Coordinates of C-alpha atoms in Angstrom, one line a residue:
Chain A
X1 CA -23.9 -45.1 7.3
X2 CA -27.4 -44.2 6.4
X3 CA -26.4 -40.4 6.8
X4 CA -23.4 -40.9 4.6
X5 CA -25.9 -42.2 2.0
X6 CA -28.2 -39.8 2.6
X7 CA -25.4 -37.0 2.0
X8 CA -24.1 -38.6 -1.0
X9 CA -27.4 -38.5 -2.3
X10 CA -28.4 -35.1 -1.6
X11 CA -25.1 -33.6 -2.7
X12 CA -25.6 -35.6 -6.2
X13 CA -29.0 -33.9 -6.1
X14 CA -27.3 -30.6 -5.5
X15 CA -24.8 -31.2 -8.4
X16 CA -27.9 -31.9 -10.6
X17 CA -29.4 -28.7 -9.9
X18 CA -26.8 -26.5 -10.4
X19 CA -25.8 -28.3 -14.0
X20 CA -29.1 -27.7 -15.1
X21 CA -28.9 -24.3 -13.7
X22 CA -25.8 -23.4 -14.9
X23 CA -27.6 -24.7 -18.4
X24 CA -30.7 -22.5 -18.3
X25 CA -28.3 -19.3 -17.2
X26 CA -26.7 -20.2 -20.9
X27 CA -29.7 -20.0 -22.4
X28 CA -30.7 -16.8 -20.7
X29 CA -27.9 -15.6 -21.3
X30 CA -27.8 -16.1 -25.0
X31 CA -31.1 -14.5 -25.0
X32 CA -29.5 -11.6 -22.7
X33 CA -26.7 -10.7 -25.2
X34 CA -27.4 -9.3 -28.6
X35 CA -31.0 -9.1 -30.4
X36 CA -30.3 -8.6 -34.4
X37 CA -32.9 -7.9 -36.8
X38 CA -32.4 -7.0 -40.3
X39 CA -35.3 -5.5 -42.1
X40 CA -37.0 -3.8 -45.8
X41 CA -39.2 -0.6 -44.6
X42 CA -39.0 3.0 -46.2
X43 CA -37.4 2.2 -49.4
X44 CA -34.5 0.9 -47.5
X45 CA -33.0 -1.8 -45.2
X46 CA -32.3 -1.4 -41.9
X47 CA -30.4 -3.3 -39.4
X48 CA -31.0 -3.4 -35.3
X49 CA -29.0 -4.5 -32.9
X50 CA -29.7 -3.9 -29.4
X51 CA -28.1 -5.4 -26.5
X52 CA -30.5 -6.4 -23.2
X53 CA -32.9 -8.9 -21.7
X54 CA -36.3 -10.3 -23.6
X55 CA -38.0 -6.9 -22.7
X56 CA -35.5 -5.3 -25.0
X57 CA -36.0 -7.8 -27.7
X58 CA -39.5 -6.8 -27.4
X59 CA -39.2 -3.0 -27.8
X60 CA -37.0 -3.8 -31.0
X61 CA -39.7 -5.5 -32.4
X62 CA -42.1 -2.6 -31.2
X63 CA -39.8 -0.6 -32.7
X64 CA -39.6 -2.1 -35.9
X65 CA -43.7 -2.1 -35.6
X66 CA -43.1 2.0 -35.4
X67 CA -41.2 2.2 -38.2
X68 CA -43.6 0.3 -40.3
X69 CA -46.2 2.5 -39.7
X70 CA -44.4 5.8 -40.0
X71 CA -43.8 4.0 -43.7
X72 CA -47.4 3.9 -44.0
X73 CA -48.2 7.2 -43.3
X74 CA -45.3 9.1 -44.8
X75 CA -44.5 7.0 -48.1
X76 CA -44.7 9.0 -51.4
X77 CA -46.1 6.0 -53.1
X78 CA -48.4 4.0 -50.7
X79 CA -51.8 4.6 -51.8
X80 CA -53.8 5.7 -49.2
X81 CA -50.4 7.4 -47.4
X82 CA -51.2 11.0 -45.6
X83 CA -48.5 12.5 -49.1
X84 CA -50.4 10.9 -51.2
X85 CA -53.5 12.1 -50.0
X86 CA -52.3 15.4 -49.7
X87 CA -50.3 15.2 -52.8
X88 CA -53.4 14.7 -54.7
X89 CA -55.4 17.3 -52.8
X90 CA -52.3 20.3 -53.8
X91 CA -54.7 23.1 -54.9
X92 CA -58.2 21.9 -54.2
X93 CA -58.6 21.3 -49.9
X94 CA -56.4 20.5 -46.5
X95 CA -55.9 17.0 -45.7
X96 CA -56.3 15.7 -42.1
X97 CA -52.9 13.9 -41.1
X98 CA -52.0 11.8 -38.7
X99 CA -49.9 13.5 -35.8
X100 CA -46.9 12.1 -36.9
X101 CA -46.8 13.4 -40.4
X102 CA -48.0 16.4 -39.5
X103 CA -44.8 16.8 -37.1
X104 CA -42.7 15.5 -39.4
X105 CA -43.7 18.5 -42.1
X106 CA -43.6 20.8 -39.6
X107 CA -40.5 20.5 -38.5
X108 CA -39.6 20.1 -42.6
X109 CA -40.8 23.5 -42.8
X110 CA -38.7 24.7 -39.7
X111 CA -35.6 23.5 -41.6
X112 CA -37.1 24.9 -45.0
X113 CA -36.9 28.5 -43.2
X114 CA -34.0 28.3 -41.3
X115 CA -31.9 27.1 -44.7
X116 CA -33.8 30.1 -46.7
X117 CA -34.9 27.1 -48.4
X118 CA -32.0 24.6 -49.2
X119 CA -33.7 21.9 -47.7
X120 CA -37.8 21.9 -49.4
X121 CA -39.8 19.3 -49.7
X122 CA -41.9 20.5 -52.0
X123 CA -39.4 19.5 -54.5
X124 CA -41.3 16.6 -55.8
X125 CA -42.0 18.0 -59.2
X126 CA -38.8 18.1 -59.5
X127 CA -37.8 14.9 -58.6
X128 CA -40.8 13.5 -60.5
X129 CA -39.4 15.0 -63.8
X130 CA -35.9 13.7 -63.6
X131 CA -37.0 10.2 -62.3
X132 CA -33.7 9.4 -61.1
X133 CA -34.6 6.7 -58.2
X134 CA -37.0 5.4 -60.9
X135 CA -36.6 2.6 -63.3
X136 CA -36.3 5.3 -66.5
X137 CA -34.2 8.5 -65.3
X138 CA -33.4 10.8 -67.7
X139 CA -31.8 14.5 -67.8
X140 CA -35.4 17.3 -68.7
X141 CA -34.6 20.6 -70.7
X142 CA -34.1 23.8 -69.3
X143 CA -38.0 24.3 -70.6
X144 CA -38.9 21.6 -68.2
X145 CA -37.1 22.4 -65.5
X146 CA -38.6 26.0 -65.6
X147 CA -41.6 25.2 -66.1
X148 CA -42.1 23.2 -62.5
X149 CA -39.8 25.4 -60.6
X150 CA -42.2 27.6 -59.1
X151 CA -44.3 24.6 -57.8
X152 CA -41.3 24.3 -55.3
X153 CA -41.7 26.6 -53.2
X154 CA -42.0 25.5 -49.1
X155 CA -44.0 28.7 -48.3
X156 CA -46.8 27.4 -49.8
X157 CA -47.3 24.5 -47.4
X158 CA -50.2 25.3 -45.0
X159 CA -50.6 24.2 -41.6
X160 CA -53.4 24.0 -39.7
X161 CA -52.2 23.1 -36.1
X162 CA -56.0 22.5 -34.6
X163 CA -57.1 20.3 -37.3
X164 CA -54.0 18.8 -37.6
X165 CA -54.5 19.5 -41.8
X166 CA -51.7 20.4 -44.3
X167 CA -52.5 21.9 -47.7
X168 CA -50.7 22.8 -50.7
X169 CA -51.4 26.2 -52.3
X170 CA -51.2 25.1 -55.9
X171 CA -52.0 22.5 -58.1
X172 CA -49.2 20.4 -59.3
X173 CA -47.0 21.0 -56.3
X174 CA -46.5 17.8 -54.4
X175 CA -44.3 17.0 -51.3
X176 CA -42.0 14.4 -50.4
X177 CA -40.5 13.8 -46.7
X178 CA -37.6 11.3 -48.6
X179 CA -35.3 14.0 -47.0
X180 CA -36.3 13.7 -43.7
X181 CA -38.7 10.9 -42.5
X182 CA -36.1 8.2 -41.6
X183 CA -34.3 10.5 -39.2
X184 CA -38.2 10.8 -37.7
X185 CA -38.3 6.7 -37.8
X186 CA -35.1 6.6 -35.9
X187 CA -35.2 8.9 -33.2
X188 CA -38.9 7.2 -32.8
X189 CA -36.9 3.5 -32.3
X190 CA -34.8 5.0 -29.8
X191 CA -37.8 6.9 -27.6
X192 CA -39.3 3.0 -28.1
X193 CA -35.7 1.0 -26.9
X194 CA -34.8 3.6 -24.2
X195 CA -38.5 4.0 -22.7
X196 CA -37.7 0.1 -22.1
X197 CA -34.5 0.5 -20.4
X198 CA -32.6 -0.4 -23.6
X199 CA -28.7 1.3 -22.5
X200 CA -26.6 0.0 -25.6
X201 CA -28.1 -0.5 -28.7
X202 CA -26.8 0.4 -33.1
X203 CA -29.2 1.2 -35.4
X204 CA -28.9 1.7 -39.1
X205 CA -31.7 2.6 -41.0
X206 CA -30.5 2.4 -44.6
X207 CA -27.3 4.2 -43.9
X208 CA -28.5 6.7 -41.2
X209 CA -26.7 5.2 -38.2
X210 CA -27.9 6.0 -34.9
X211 CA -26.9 4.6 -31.2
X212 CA -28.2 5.0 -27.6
X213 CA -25.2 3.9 -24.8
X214 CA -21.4 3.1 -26.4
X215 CA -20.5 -0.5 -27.1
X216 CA -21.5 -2.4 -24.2
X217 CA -17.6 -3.4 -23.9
X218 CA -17.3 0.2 -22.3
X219 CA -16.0 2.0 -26.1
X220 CA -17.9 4.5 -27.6
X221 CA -19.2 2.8 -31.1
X222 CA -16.9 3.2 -34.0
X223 CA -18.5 4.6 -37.2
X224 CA -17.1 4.6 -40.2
X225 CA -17.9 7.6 -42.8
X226 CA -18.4 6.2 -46.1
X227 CA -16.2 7.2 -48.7
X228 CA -18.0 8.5 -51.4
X229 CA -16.0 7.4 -54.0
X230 CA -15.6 3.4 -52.9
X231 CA -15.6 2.3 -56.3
X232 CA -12.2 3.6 -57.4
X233 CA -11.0 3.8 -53.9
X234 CA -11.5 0.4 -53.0
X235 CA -12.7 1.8 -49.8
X236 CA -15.3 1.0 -47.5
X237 CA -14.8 4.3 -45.2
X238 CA -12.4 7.4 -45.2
X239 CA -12.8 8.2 -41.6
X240 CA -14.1 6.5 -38.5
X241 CA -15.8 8.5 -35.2
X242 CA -16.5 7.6 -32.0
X243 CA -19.6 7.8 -31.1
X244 CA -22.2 7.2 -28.2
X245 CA -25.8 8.5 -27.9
X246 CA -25.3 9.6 -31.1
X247 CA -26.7 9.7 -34.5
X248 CA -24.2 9.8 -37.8
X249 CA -26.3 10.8 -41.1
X250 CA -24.4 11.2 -44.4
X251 CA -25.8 12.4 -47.7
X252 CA -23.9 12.5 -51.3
X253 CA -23.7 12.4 -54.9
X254 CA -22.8 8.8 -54.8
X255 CA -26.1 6.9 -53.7
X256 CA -28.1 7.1 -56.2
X257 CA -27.2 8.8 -59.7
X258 CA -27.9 8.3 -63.3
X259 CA -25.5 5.3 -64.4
X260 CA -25.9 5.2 -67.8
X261 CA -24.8 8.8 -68.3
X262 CA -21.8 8.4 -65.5
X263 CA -20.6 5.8 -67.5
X264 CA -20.2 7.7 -70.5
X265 CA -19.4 11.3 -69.7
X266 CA -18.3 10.8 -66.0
X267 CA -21.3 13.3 -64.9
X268 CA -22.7 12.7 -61.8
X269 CA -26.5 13.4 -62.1
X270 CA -27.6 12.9 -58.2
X271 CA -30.7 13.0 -56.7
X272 CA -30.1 15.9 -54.4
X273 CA -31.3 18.5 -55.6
X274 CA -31.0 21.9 -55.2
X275 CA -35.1 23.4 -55.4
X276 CA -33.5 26.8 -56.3
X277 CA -32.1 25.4 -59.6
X278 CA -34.1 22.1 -60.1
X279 CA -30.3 20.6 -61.0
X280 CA -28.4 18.6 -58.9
X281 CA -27.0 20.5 -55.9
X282 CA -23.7 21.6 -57.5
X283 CA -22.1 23.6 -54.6
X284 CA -18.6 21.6 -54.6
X285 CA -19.1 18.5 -52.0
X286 CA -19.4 15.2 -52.9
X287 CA -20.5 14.1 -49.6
X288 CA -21.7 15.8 -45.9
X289 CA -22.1 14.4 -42.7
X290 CA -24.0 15.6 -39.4
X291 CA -23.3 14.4 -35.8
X292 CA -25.6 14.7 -33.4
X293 CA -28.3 13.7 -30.8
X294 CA -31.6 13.9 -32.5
X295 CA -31.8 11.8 -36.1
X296 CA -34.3 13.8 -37.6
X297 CA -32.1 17.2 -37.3
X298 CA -29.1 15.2 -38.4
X299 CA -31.0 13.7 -41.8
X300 CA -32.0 17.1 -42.5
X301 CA -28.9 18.7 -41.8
X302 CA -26.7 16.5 -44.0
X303 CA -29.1 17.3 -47.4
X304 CA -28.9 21.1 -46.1
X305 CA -25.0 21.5 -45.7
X306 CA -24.9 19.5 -49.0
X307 CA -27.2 21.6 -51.1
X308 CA -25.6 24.8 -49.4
X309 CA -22.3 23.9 -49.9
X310 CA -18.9 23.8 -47.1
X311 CA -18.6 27.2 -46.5
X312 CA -22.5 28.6 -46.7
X313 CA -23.4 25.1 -44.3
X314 CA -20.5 25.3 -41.6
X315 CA -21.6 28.7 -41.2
X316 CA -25.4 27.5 -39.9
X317 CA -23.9 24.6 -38.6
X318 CA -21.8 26.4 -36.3
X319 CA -24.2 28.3 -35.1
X320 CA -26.1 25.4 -33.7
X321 CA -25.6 23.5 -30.3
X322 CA -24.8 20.1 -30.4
X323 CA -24.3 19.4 -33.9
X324 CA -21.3 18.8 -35.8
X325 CA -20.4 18.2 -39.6
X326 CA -17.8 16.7 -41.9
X327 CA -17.9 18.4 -45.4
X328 CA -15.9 16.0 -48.3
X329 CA -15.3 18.5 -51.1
X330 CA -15.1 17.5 -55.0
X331 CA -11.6 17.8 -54.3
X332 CA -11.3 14.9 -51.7
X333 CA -10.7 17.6 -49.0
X334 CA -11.9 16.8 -45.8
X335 CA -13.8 19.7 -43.7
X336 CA -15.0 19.3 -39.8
X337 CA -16.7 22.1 -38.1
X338 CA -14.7 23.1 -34.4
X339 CA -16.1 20.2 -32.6
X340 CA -14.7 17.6 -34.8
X341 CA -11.5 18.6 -35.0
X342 CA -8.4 16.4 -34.1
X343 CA -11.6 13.7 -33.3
X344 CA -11.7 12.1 -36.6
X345 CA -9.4 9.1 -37.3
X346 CA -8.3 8.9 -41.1
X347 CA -8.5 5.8 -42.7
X348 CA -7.5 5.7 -45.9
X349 CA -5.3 8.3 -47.6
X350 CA -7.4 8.8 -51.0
X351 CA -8.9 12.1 -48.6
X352 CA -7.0 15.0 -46.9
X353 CA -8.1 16.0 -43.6
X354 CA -7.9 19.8 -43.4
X355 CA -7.0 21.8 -39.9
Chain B
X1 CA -31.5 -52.5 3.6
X2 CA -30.6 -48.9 5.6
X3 CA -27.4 -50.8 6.8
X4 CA -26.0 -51.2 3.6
X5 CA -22.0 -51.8 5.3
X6 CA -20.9 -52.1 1.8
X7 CA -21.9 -48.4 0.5
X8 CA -22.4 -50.4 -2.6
X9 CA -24.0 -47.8 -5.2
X10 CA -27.2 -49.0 -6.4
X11 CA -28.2 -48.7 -9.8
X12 CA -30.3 -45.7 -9.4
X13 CA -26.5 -43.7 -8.1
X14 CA -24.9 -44.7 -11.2
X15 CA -26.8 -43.2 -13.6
X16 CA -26.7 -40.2 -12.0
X17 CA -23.6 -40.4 -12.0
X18 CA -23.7 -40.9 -15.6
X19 CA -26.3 -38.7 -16.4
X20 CA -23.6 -35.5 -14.7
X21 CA -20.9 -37.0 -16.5
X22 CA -23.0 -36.9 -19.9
X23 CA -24.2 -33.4 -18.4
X24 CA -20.7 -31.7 -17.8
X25 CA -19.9 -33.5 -21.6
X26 CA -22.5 -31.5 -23.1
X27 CA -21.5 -28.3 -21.2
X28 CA -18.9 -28.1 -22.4
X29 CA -19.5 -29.0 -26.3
X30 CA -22.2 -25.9 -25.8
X31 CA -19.3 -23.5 -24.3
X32 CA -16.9 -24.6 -27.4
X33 CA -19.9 -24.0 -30.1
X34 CA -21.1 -20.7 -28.6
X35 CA -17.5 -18.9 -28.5
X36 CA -16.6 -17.5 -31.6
X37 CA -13.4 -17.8 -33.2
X38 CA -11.4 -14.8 -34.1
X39 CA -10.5 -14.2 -37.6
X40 CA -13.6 -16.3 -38.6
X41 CA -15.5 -14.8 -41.5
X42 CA -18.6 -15.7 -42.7
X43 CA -20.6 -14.6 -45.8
X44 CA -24.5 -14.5 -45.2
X45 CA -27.4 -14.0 -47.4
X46 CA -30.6 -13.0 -46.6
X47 CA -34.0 -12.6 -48.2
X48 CA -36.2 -10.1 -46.7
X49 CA -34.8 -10.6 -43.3
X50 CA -34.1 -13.9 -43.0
X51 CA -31.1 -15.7 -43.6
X52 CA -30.9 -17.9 -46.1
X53 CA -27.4 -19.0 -46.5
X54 CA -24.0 -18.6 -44.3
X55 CA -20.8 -19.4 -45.7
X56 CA -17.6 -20.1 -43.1
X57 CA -14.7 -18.5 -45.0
X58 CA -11.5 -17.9 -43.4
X59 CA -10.3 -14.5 -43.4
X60 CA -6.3 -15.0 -43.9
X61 CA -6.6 -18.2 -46.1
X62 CA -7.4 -18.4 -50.2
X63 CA -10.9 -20.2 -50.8
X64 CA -12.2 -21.4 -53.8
X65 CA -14.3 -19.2 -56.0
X66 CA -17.9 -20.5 -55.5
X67 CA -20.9 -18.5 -57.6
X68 CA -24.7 -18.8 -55.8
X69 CA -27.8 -18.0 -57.4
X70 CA -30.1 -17.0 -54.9
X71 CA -33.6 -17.2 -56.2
X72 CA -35.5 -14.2 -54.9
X73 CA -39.3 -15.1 -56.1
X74 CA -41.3 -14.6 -58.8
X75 CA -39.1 -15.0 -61.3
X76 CA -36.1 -12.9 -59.4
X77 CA -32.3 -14.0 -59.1
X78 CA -29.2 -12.4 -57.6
X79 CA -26.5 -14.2 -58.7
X80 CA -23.1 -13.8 -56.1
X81 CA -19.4 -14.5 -56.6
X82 CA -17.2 -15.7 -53.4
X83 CA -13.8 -15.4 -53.8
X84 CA -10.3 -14.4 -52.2
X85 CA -10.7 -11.2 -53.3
X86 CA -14.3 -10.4 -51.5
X87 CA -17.7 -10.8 -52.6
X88 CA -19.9 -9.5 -55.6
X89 CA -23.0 -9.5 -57.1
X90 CA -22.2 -10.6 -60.6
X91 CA -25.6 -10.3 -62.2
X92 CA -29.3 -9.9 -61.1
X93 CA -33.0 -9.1 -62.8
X94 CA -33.6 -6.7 -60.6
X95 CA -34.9 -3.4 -62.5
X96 CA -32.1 -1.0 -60.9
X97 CA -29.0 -3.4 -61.1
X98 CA -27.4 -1.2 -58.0
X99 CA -26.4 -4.3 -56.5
X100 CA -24.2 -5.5 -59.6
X101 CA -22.2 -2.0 -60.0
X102 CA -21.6 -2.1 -56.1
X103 CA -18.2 -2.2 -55.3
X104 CA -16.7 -5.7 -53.8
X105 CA -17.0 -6.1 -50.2
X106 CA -14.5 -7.7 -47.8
X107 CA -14.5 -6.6 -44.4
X108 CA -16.7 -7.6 -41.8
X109 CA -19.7 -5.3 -41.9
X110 CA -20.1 -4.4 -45.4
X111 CA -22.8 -5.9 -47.2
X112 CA -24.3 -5.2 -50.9
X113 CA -28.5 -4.6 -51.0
X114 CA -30.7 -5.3 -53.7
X115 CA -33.9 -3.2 -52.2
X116 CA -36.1 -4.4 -55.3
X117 CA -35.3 -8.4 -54.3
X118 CA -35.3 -7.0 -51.0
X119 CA -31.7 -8.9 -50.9
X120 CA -28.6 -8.7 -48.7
X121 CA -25.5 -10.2 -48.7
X122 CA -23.3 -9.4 -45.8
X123 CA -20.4 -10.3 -44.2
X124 CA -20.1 -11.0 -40.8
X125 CA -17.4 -11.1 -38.2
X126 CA -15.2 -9.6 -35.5
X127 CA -13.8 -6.2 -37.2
X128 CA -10.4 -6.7 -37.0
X129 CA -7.4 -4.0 -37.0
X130 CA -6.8 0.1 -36.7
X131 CA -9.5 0.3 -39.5
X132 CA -12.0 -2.1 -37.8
X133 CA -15.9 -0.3 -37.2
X134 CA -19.0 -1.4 -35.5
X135 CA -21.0 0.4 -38.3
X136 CA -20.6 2.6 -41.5
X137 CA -22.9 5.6 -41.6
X138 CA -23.7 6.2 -45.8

């Protein structure tokens, strides 16, 4: 009889500690699942979700840390930012960077050569004059436009790798990494997330979606492409691709434009612009989209193919490894380069897709 | 006291027995809170990263129109509509106003931002249907 008690008692103990067990395994597990953060950095807000244990939650918020300081360095308007510094110093001496922004303009440059241009970021007088991301945009003469056009002129950057010091040539030039410095934050979270084991994880940094894995339910991530012309679509996407380990970068005329004038006329003044003409790129897209595994190449990409144009783009495109495009033209015609095709799933039939 | 013939529980058994019954209870009640139903909708603001409001709506059924004004600081607002038809910013202070000409959302996933209020209203949910995304690249 005293056994029998003794039994009783100890598998009552037993059941207690598995209950409280099986309790603590729900909380672990909660904690296991799906980290989400949802951020303001670079103009921008970003979302993260990454799937793992505490250790990944961690590198998220490394990663975020990153990202923050990238913003610091790169920013066109943060005072003591390596641009402004050497925004300010255009003309007069080098500027010692930090190794990050001195990559970052380097490989700028790199794309600033091998688009004969397309892509510059010494467009900021430019940009400057038209103001369209600013609170009072407005549409410069012809004089004006003229006048700073040959301040933008990539060749003029100087590098010094040793010093680790950029310098512009002239005074009044200015540069601005807008084009390309979130694909550099992005492919920096993912070093972070996958250097700590992180296998699925989706990223958005202010429209630049990136992922390392598929969707930890064994599908590749969907990604919708925005369309570019949501308002009278009604729209949120006009195609969707699978991706995984895979970034998904869009540019377009429909971001961030002068409303006022839209409103009236219809024109689209966008804040793309093409440093040949100092105008809006005007080469019949209304959108482009990259695909592929580093961000940084992506986010440039997708400004070059749209400033070149569908035909002049897929052409350098196609001659790369490991990237593909999507090209919408002003016509709502749909263009992928040979890797794409039959891979793109239509959704909604505002948009042709062409063979 | 060893030879207990009765096998009487004391005391001290029956509220462990208790105790695993209230245990398995609760167990339970956490299993039933943490799954998600499908179909289930919400509508969640945020300021700066942190949620601020979440709003059950149900994706198939009409709700009643509800306007908030989310008070963003230092004088800022962002004033939101909530209806059958989707959500919309109807007016803020904000110096760009991008969030009031953004389109309605009303899918799970799409979300207006007011970067100067540094602002977000999303809505969140399973994706549902041949259309449904994890993510929309813009």
């Amino acid at each position: 009889m005293r056994n029998i008690n003794r039994i009783s008692r100890i598998f009552t103990l037993f059941s207690i500690l598995i209950l409280i067990l099986s309790f603590m395994t729900g909380c672990i597990s909660d904690t296991e699942g799906q980290h989400d953060k949802s951020f303001f950095a670079m103009d921008t807000v970003m979302n993260f979700r990454v799937f793992g244990d505490r250790s990944a939650k961690k590198a998220m918020n490394k990663a975020v840390d990153k990202i923050k300081e990238i913003e610091k360095h790169m920013s066109s308007t943060y005072k003591d930012s390596d641009i402004v510094k050497i925004n300010k110093a255009a003309g007069i001496e080098p500027v010692k960077v930090h190794d990050d922004t001195f990559y970052v303009i380097k490989k700028a440059l790199e794309y600033g050569q091998l688009s004969d241009g397309a892509l510059d970021i010494t467009i900021r007088p430019i940009v400057e004059l038209w103001g369209i991301t600013s609170d009072n945009p407005k549409v410069p003469s012809k004089e004006e436009i003229d006048e700073r056009l040959p301040l933008v002129d990539y060749r003029k950057v100087v590098l010094d790798q040793d010093n680790k010091t950029v310098f512009l040539e002239e005074k009044g030039m200015g540069i601005d990494l807008g084009a390309i410095a979130k694909g550099y934050a992005a492919d920096e979270a993912v070093r972070i997330l996958r250097e700590a084991g992180v296998e699925n994880a989706l990223l958005n940094l202010g429209g630049n979606v990136i992922t390392i894995g598929g969707n930890p339910d064994g599908r590749p991530w969907r990604i919708g492409i925005q369309d570019p012309r949501s308002q009278e679509t009604g729209q949120p996407h006009f195609a969707i691709v699978g991706v995984a380990n895979a970034t998904v970068v869009s540019s377009g005329d429909y971001e961030r434009y002068i409303q006022e004038i839209y409103e009236k006329t219809g024109e689209r003044y966008h804040h793309i612009f093409d440093p040949k003409t100092g105008y809006p790129a005007d080469k019949g897209l209304m959108a482009s989209t990259i695909i592929s595994s580093s961000s940084i190449d992506a986010d440039a990409l997708s400004t070059i193919l749209f400033i070149m144009g569908y035909e002049e783009g897929f052409k350098l495109i196609e001659k790369l490894d490991n990237v593909e495009a999507i090209a919408v033209t002003l016509d709502k015609e749909v263009y992928t380069t040979e890797g794409l095709k039959g891979s793109l799933i239509q959704s909604n039939d505002h948009y042709r897709i062409m063979d | 006291m060893f030879m207990d013939k009765s096998m009487k529980p004391k005391i001290g058994d029956i509220f462990v027995y208790v105790f695993i019954v209230i245990l398995v209870g609760l167990s339970f009640l956490g299993l039933k809170t943490m799954s998600v139903d499908k179909g289930n909708i919400r509508v969640q603001i945020e300021l700066d990263g942190q949620v601020i409001d979440s709003l059950e709506v149900w994706q198939d059924g009409e709700i009643e129109a509800q306007e908030i004004r989310v008070d963003t600081g230092e004088g800022g607002y962002n004033i939101v509509k909530i209806s059958s038809e989707g959500v919309v910013v109807l007016d803020a202070n904000c110096p760009d106003r991008l969030c009031v000409s953004s389109p309605t959302i009303k899918v799970p996933g799409q979300s207006i931002v007011c970067i100067p209020h540094k602002f977000v209203v999303r809505i969140i949910g399973e994706s549902q249907g041949d259309n449904a995304v994890d993510d929309t690249a813009s």
